[in-house]
Short mmCIF file of C-alpha atoms in Angstrom, two decimals:
data_model
loop_
_atom_site.label_atom_id
_atom_site.label_comp_id
_atom_site.label_asym_id
_atom_site.label_seq_id
_atom_site.Cartn_x
_atom_site.Cartn_y
_atom_site.Cartn_z
CA MET U 1 34.67 38.37 1.27
CA VAL U 2 30.99 39.00 2.05
CA GLU U 3 30.01 37.73 -1.46
CA LEU U 4 32.04 34.54 -0.99
CA LYS U 5 30.39 33.92 2.43
CA GLU U 6 26.93 34.43 0.91
CA LYS U 7 27.74 32.10 -1.93
CA VAL U 8 29.02 29.35 0.48
CA GLU U 9 25.96 29.79 2.66
CA ALA U 10 23.72 29.45 -0.39
CA GLU U 11 25.49 26.32 -1.52
CA ILE U 12 25.17 24.72 1.97
CA LYS U 13 21.52 25.62 2.09
CA ALA U 14 20.87 24.10 -1.36
CA ALA U 15 22.76 20.94 -0.26
CA VAL U 16 20.63 20.59 2.93
CA GLU U 17 17.14 21.55 1.58
CA PRO U 18 15.46 18.89 -0.53
CA TYR U 19 15.12 19.53 -4.27
CA VAL U 20 11.29 19.75 -4.82
CA VAL U 21 9.56 19.81 -8.13
CA GLU U 22 5.96 20.93 -8.09
CA ILE U 23 3.46 19.80 -10.67
CA SER U 24 -0.24 20.81 -10.86
CA ALA U 25 -2.68 18.18 -12.14
CA LEU U 26 -4.82 21.03 -13.56
CA ASP U 27 -4.25 22.53 -16.94
CA GLU U 28 -4.09 26.25 -17.78
CA ARG U 29 -7.96 26.40 -17.86
CA GLY U 30 -8.20 24.94 -14.35
CA GLU U 31 -9.46 21.61 -15.68
CA PRO U 32 -7.92 18.21 -14.69
CA LYS U 33 -5.20 17.07 -17.02
CA LEU U 34 -5.54 13.88 -18.90
CA TYR U 35 -3.63 11.11 -17.13
CA LYS U 36 -1.12 10.52 -19.93
CA PRO U 37 0.43 13.97 -20.17
CA LEU U 38 0.42 14.23 -16.36
CA ASN U 39 2.34 11.00 -16.10
CA ASP U 40 4.77 12.01 -18.89
CA GLN U 41 5.38 15.26 -16.94
CA GLY U 42 6.11 13.23 -13.72
CA HIS U 43 8.50 10.91 -15.41
CA ARG U 44 10.36 13.81 -17.00
CA ALA U 45 10.67 15.49 -13.60
CA ALA U 46 11.95 12.26 -11.99
CA ALA U 47 14.69 11.93 -14.61
CA ASP U 48 16.01 15.32 -13.36
CA GLY U 49 16.86 13.80 -10.01
CA PRO U 50 14.69 15.65 -7.49
CA ASP U 51 14.23 14.50 -3.93
CA VAL U 52 10.47 15.15 -4.00
CA ILE U 53 7.88 15.58 -6.72
CA ARG U 54 4.74 17.27 -5.32
CA ILE U 55 1.58 16.80 -7.40
CA THR U 56 -1.33 18.88 -6.44
CA ASP U 57 -5.03 19.06 -7.40
CA VAL U 58 -5.21 15.42 -8.45
CA HIS U 59 -8.68 14.39 -9.67
CA GLY U 60 -8.75 10.68 -10.45
CA GLN U 61 -5.82 10.63 -12.91
CA ARG U 62 -4.73 7.01 -13.44
CA PHE U 63 -1.33 5.27 -13.51
CA LEU U 64 0.59 7.86 -11.43
CA ALA U 65 4.22 6.72 -11.12
CA ALA U 66 3.56 3.76 -13.53
CA GLY U 67 6.74 1.78 -14.05
CA LEU U 68 8.86 4.43 -12.26
CA GLU U 69 12.31 3.16 -11.27
CA SER U 70 13.65 5.70 -8.86
CA SER U 71 14.21 6.58 -5.20
CA VAL U 72 12.18 9.78 -5.53
CA LYS U 73 9.36 10.65 -3.16
CA LEU U 74 5.97 11.66 -4.63
CA GLU U 75 3.59 13.67 -2.61
CA VAL U 76 0.13 13.45 -4.10
CA TYR U 77 -2.57 15.81 -2.98
CA GLY U 78 -6.11 14.85 -4.00
CA THR U 79 -7.49 11.52 -5.15
CA PRO U 80 -5.34 9.48 -7.52
CA GLY U 81 -7.16 7.08 -9.87
CA ASN U 82 -6.77 3.44 -10.58
CA ASP U 83 -3.38 1.71 -10.59
CA LEU U 84 -1.40 4.16 -8.55
CA GLY U 85 2.21 2.94 -8.58
CA ILE U 86 1.56 0.08 -11.01
CA PHE U 87 4.90 -1.79 -11.86
CA MET U 88 6.88 0.80 -9.86
CA ASP U 89 10.31 -0.06 -8.47
CA GLY U 90 11.68 2.10 -5.66
CA PRO U 91 9.69 5.35 -5.22
CA THR U 92 7.85 6.33 -2.10
CA ILE U 93 4.31 7.70 -2.75
CA GLU U 94 2.47 9.55 -0.02
CA VAL U 95 -1.20 10.33 -0.73
CA PHE U 96 -2.78 13.11 1.25
CA GLY U 97 -6.24 11.94 0.51
CA SER U 98 -7.74 8.62 -0.70
CA ALA U 99 -6.85 6.29 -3.52
CA GLN U 100 -9.01 4.48 -6.02
CA ASP U 101 -8.71 0.86 -7.10
CA GLN U 102 -5.57 -1.28 -7.60
CA ALA U 103 -2.98 0.87 -5.85
CA GLY U 104 0.33 -1.01 -5.90
CA ASN U 105 -0.70 -3.21 -8.86
CA THR U 106 2.24 -5.56 -9.57
CA MET U 107 4.62 -3.21 -7.74
CA ASN U 108 8.17 -4.62 -7.39
CA ASN U 109 9.57 -2.33 -4.69
CA GLY U 110 8.96 0.99 -2.89
CA LYS U 111 6.29 2.28 -0.57
CA ILE U 112 2.71 3.66 -0.90
CA ILE U 113 1.23 5.66 2.09
CA VAL U 114 -2.40 6.61 1.90
CA HIS U 115 -3.75 8.93 4.62
CA GLY U 116 -7.36 8.15 3.64
CA ASN U 117 -8.96 5.00 2.24
CA ALA U 118 -7.79 2.73 -0.70
CA TRP U 119 -10.54 0.71 -2.28
CA ASP U 120 -10.65 -2.47 -4.27
CA VAL U 121 -7.83 -4.85 -5.31
CA THR U 122 -4.99 -2.95 -3.58
CA GLY U 123 -1.67 -4.77 -3.97
CA PHE U 124 -2.86 -6.83 -6.85
CA ALA U 125 -0.09 -9.33 -7.75
CA ALA U 126 2.46 -7.25 -5.86
CA ARG U 127 5.95 -8.81 -5.86
CA GLY U 128 7.55 -6.53 -3.25
CA GLY U 129 7.23 -3.18 -1.56
CA LYS U 130 4.80 -1.86 1.06
CA VAL U 131 1.41 -0.33 1.11
CA PHE U 132 0.21 1.44 4.27
CA VAL U 133 -3.39 2.73 4.29
CA ARG U 134 -4.71 4.64 7.31
CA GLY U 135 -8.34 3.99 6.59
CA ASP U 136 -10.64 1.39 5.14
CA GLY U 137 -10.48 -0.87 2.01
CA GLY U 138 -12.80 -2.55 -0.42
CA TYR U 139 -12.89 -6.03 -2.07
CA ARG U 140 -10.20 -8.54 -3.08
CA ILE U 141 -7.31 -6.67 -1.48
CA GLY U 142 -4.04 -8.55 -1.83
CA ILE U 143 -5.28 -10.89 -4.53
CA HIS U 144 -2.46 -12.83 -6.16
CA MET U 145 0.26 -11.18 -4.01
CA LYS U 146 3.42 -13.26 -4.24
CA GLU U 147 6.96 -13.48 -2.70
CA PHE U 148 10.30 -14.80 -3.78
CA ARG U 149 13.27 -15.01 -1.41
CA ARG U 150 13.85 -11.50 0.05
CA HIS U 151 11.05 -9.97 -2.00
CA ARG U 152 8.01 -10.03 0.25
CA PRO U 153 5.19 -7.54 -0.24
CA VAL U 154 3.37 -6.02 2.72
CA VAL U 155 -0.08 -4.43 2.74
CA VAL U 156 -1.45 -2.92 5.99
CA TYR U 157 -4.87 -1.34 6.50
CA GLY U 158 -5.61 0.60 9.65
CA GLY U 159 -9.38 0.31 9.17
CA ARG U 160 -11.77 -2.34 7.95
CA VAL U 161 -11.86 -4.28 4.68
CA ARG U 162 -14.48 -6.03 2.58
CA GLU U 163 -14.96 -9.53 1.17
CA PHE U 164 -12.26 -11.77 -0.31
CA PHE U 165 -9.34 -10.21 1.59
CA GLY U 166 -6.21 -12.12 0.52
CA GLU U 167 -7.90 -14.08 -2.27
CA TYR U 168 -5.43 -16.46 -4.08
CA MET U 169 -2.54 -15.13 -2.12
CA ALA U 170 0.74 -16.83 -2.99
CA GLY U 171 2.96 -14.86 -0.63
CA GLY U 172 3.48 -11.72 1.36
CA ILE U 173 1.94 -10.22 4.51
CA LEU U 174 -1.62 -8.80 4.65
CA VAL U 175 -2.91 -6.98 7.75
CA ALA U 176 -6.15 -5.37 8.79
CA LEU U 177 -6.33 -3.56 12.16
CA GLY U 178 -9.90 -2.62 12.32
CA PHE U 179 -9.70 0.91 13.73
CA ASP U 180 -12.38 3.44 13.01
CA GLY U 181 -10.68 5.94 10.60
CA GLY U 182 -7.39 4.06 10.87
CA GLY U 183 -7.05 4.85 14.59
CA ASN U 184 -8.22 8.51 14.63
CA GLY U 185 -11.71 7.80 15.85
CA ALA U 186 -13.59 8.90 12.66
CA GLY U 187 -15.60 6.18 11.01
CA ASN U 188 -15.32 6.14 7.21
CA GLY U 189 -17.79 3.71 5.80
CA ALA U 190 -16.64 0.15 5.54
CA GLY U 191 -19.18 -1.00 8.11
CA GLY U 192 -18.78 -2.61 11.58
CA GLU U 193 -17.05 -5.85 10.61
CA LEU U 194 -13.23 -6.07 10.54
CA VAL U 195 -13.29 -8.14 7.42
CA GLY U 196 -15.87 -9.59 4.96
CA ALA U 197 -16.58 -13.15 4.01
CA GLY U 198 -14.46 -15.31 1.63
CA LEU U 199 -11.37 -14.47 3.66
CA GLY U 200 -8.26 -16.00 2.12
CA THR U 201 -10.21 -17.84 -0.58
CA GLY U 202 -7.71 -19.95 -2.58
CA ILE U 203 -4.74 -18.77 -0.47
CA HIS U 204 -1.67 -20.98 -1.05
CA GLY U 205 1.21 -18.80 0.37
CA GLY U 206 1.90 -15.90 2.71
CA ALA U 207 -0.06 -14.96 5.78
CA ILE U 208 -3.08 -12.76 6.81
CA TYR U 209 -3.03 -11.07 10.27
CA LEU U 210 -6.23 -9.51 11.69
CA ARG U 211 -6.42 -7.52 14.88
CA GLY U 212 -9.17 -9.24 16.74
CA ASP U 213 -11.22 -12.41 16.33
CA VAL U 214 -12.80 -13.57 13.04
CA PRO U 215 -15.69 -16.08 12.83
CA ASP U 216 -14.69 -19.39 11.32
CA HIS U 217 -17.46 -19.15 8.72
CA TYR U 218 -15.79 -16.09 7.21
CA LEU U 219 -12.88 -18.28 6.07
CA GLY U 220 -12.77 -18.97 2.34
CA VAL U 221 -11.91 -22.25 0.60
CA GLY U 222 -8.34 -23.22 1.43
CA ALA U 223 -7.83 -20.87 4.39
CA VAL U 224 -7.40 -21.94 8.02
CA LYS U 225 -6.60 -20.25 11.31
CA ALA U 226 -3.19 -20.93 12.87
CA ALA U 227 -1.67 -20.09 16.25
CA PHE U 228 -0.15 -16.64 16.51
CA ASP U 229 3.21 -17.18 18.02
CA GLU U 230 6.32 -15.31 18.96
CA GLY U 231 7.70 -15.69 15.41
CA ASP U 232 4.65 -13.92 14.09
CA ARG U 233 5.01 -11.06 16.55
CA LYS U 234 8.61 -10.64 15.46
CA THR U 235 7.53 -10.54 11.88
CA LEU U 236 4.84 -8.01 12.52
CA GLU U 237 6.56 -5.66 15.02
CA PRO U 238 8.72 -3.84 12.47
CA VAL U 239 5.89 -3.64 10.01
CA LEU U 240 3.38 -2.22 12.49
CA ARG U 241 6.05 0.19 13.93
CA GLU U 242 6.58 1.62 10.41
CA PHE U 243 2.80 1.83 9.99
CA GLY U 244 2.45 3.61 13.37
CA GLU U 245 5.14 6.12 12.44
CA CYS U 246 3.43 6.93 9.11
CA PHE U 247 0.06 7.90 10.82
CA GLY U 248 0.93 8.64 14.46
CA VAL U 249 -0.74 5.43 15.89
CA PRO U 250 0.89 4.29 19.12
CA GLN U 251 2.15 0.74 19.35
CA GLU U 252 0.34 0.08 22.63
CA VAL U 253 -2.97 0.84 20.86
CA ILE U 254 -2.20 -1.50 17.99
CA TRP U 255 -1.20 -4.26 20.24
CA ASP U 256 -4.12 -3.91 22.71
CA LYS U 257 -5.99 -6.88 21.11
CA PRO U 258 -4.80 -10.42 20.13
CA PHE U 259 -4.14 -11.11 16.44
CA THR U 260 -5.79 -13.78 14.34
CA LYS U 261 -3.51 -15.56 11.86
CA VAL U 262 -4.89 -17.00 8.61
CA VAL U 263 -2.74 -19.26 6.47
CA PRO U 264 -3.06 -21.75 3.56
CA ALA U 265 -4.50 -25.16 4.41
CA SER U 266 -2.51 -26.43 1.43
CA ALA U 267 -0.14 -25.21 -1.27
CA ARG U 268 -2.66 -26.53 -3.78
CA PRO U 269 -6.16 -25.68 -2.49
CA TYR U 270 -8.01 -26.57 -5.69
CA GLY U 271 -5.73 -29.55 -6.71
CA SER U 272 -8.39 -32.16 -6.15
CA TYR U 273 -10.99 -30.17 -8.14
CA TYR U 274 -9.18 -30.56 -11.37
CA CYS U 275 -6.74 -33.43 -11.32
CA GLY U 276 -7.18 -35.30 -8.18
CA LYS U 277 -7.18 -38.68 -9.97
CA LEU U 278 -3.83 -37.92 -11.58
CA ILE U 279 -1.97 -37.25 -8.33
#
């Protein structure tokens, strides 16, 4: 009877506790693994159906979770290299550190949470999913983001971002909040400006939201400011609530400044440059 009870208790515990697979990004010599065998190891682990894959000691390995179609959660400890989550469809990736360039490149669905910074070209050509970054970002974030029907990508930075934010956007939601250290009071190097010049250059879809004012001369070709109305607030509230839950940022702090909205002036910002006489 005691053995049966222990067996039942063990089965209940196994059913309640998440199934976690742990992978070290270091080889048996303590050196960083090459990105390809590390990614192969991650894909094999995901095929086994775990709840969580925990990857530790990451040192710049590229393409983590590339093309992964799964609902698994990846916990990444360290600094993942370029193209984190490229082409992924469904996973949640949480990075306890910073990410290098092109996180969320052409992602279709899922979520990337970065507790540090994420640098250039984050969300490049993203078709869906969400990227939440607590800290700062680099250049050309959100370039070529697009949306179709219910597929609408979202990228939110808690800190500051550099030039050409939202360049050639065709859809989606792009947000920069301008906190030092993403709201924790620790500056992390993007400088004092909320956003750099060339804001929304070539934008022809989607919307950019910035917490605070932005000088008009920062706007790129084809980008204009628009009134931030109640519909915009309804759009942003669930997004920023989710961001706040990821990083412990209170909503009253996020909303303590008015937002600037930047949208396309036209669906064809460069139409007259190339074929104006034909239209």
